[in-house]
Short mmCIF file of C-alpha atoms in Angstrom, two decimals:
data_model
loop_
_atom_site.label_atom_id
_atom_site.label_comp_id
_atom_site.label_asym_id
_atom_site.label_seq_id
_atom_site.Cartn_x
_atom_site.Cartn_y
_atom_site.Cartn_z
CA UNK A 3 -3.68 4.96 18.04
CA UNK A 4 -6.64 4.80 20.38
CA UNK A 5 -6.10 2.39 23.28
CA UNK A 6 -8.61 -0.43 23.43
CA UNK A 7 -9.93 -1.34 27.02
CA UNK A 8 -10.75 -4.86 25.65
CA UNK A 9 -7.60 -5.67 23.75
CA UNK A 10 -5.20 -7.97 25.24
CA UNK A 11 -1.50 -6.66 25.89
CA UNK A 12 -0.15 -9.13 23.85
CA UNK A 13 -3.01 -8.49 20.71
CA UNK A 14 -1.80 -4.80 21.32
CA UNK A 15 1.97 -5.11 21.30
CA UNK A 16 1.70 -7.16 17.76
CA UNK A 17 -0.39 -4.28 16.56
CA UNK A 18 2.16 -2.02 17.25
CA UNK A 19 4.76 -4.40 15.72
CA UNK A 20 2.83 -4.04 12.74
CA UNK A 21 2.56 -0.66 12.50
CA UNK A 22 6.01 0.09 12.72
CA UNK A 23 6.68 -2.79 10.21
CA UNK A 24 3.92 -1.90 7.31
CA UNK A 25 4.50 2.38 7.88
CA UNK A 26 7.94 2.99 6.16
CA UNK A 27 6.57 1.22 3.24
CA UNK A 28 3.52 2.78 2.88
CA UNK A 29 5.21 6.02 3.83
CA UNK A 30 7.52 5.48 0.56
CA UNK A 31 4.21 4.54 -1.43
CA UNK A 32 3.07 8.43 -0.41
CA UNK A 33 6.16 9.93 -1.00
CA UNK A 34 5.57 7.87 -4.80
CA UNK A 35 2.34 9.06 -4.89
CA UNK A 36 3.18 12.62 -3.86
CA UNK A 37 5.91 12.88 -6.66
CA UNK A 38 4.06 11.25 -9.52
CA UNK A 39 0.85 12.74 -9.07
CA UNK A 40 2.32 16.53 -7.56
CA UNK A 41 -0.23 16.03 -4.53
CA UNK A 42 0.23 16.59 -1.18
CA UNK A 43 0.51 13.90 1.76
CA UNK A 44 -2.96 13.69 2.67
CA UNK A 45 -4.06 13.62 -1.10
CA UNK A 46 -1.39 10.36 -1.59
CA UNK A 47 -2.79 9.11 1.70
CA UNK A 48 -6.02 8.99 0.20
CA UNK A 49 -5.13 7.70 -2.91
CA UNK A 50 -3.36 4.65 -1.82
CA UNK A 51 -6.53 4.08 0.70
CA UNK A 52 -9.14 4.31 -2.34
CA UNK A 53 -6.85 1.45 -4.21
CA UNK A 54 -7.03 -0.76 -0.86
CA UNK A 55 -10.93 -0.09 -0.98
CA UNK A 56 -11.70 -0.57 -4.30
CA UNK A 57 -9.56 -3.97 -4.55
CA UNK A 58 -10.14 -5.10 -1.17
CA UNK A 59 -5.97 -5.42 -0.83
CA UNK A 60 -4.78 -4.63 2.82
CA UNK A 61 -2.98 -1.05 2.74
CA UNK A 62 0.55 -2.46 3.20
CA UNK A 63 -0.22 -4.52 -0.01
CA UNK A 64 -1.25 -1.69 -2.05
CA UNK A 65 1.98 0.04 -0.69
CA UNK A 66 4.25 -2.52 -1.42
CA UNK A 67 2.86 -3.12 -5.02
CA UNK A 68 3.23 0.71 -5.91
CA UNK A 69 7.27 0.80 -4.05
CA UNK A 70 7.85 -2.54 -6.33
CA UNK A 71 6.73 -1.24 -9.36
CA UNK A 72 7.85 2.73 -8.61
CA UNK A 73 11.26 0.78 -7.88
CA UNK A 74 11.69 -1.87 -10.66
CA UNK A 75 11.22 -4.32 -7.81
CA UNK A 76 9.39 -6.93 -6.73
CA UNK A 77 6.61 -7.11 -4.12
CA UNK A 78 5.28 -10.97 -2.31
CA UNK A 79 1.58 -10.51 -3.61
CA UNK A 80 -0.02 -12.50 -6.47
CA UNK A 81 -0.49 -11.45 -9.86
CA UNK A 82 -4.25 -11.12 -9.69
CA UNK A 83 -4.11 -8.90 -7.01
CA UNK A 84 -0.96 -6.83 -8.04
CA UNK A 85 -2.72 -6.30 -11.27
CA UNK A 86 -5.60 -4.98 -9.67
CA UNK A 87 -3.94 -2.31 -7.74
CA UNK A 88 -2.27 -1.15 -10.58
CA UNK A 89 -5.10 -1.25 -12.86
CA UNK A 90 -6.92 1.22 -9.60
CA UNK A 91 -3.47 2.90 -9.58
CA UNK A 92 -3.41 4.42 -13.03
CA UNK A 93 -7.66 5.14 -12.77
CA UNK A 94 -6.54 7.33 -9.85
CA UNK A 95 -3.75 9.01 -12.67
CA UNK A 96 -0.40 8.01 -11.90
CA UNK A 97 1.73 7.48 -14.51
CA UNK A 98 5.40 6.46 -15.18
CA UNK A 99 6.04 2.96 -13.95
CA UNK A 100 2.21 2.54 -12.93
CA UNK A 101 0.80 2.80 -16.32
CA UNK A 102 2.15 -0.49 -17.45
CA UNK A 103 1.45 -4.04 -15.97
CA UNK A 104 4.54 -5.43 -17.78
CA UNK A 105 6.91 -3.81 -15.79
CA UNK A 106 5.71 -5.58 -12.48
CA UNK A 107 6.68 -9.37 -11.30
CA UNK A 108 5.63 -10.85 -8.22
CA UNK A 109 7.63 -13.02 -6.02
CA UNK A 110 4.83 -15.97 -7.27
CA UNK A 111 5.98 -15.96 -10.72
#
């Protein structure tokens, strides 16, 4: 992380918070990634950013919608959005659990 000469302590500190809140998710998403699509860490890096990009979902929301579904869980994001990161996970190819829309429920429902 690059230090900021204009960011406050405190708007600093809860970035940090954040970071080590959202990374152990996302890192799971990659290791998801990794397995279901045999690609290396940068590749699933890259895959899970595309999804954010294309559906305009915050990283840690793509993350957590891939973990939920990869997991038979559930993940706090609505079903419009959830659908649209899976529906952007299996155009970038993975399979299994991804492929089907069914097998995720949101907290919302």
């Amino acid at each position: 992380m690059k230090p900021h000469d204009d960011l406050a302590p405190e708007s600093e500190l809860q970035t940090l918070r954040d970071i080590a809140v959202h990374r152990p998710v996302i890192e799971q998403a990659k290791g998801m990634v990794m397995l279901s699509n045999v690609v290396d860490e940068h590749a699933a890096f890259t895959v899970l950013r595309e999804i954010s990009q294309r559906t305009n979902t915050k990283l840690y929301d793509v993350a957590a919608v891939i973990v939920a579904t990869g997991s038979n869980t559930t993940a706090d994001l609505d079903d419009e959005a959830a659908a649209a990161v899976l529906t952007q996970a299996r155009e970038a190819g993975l399979g299994g659990p991804f492929a089907e829309l069914e097998n995720f429920e949101s907290d919302q429902s």
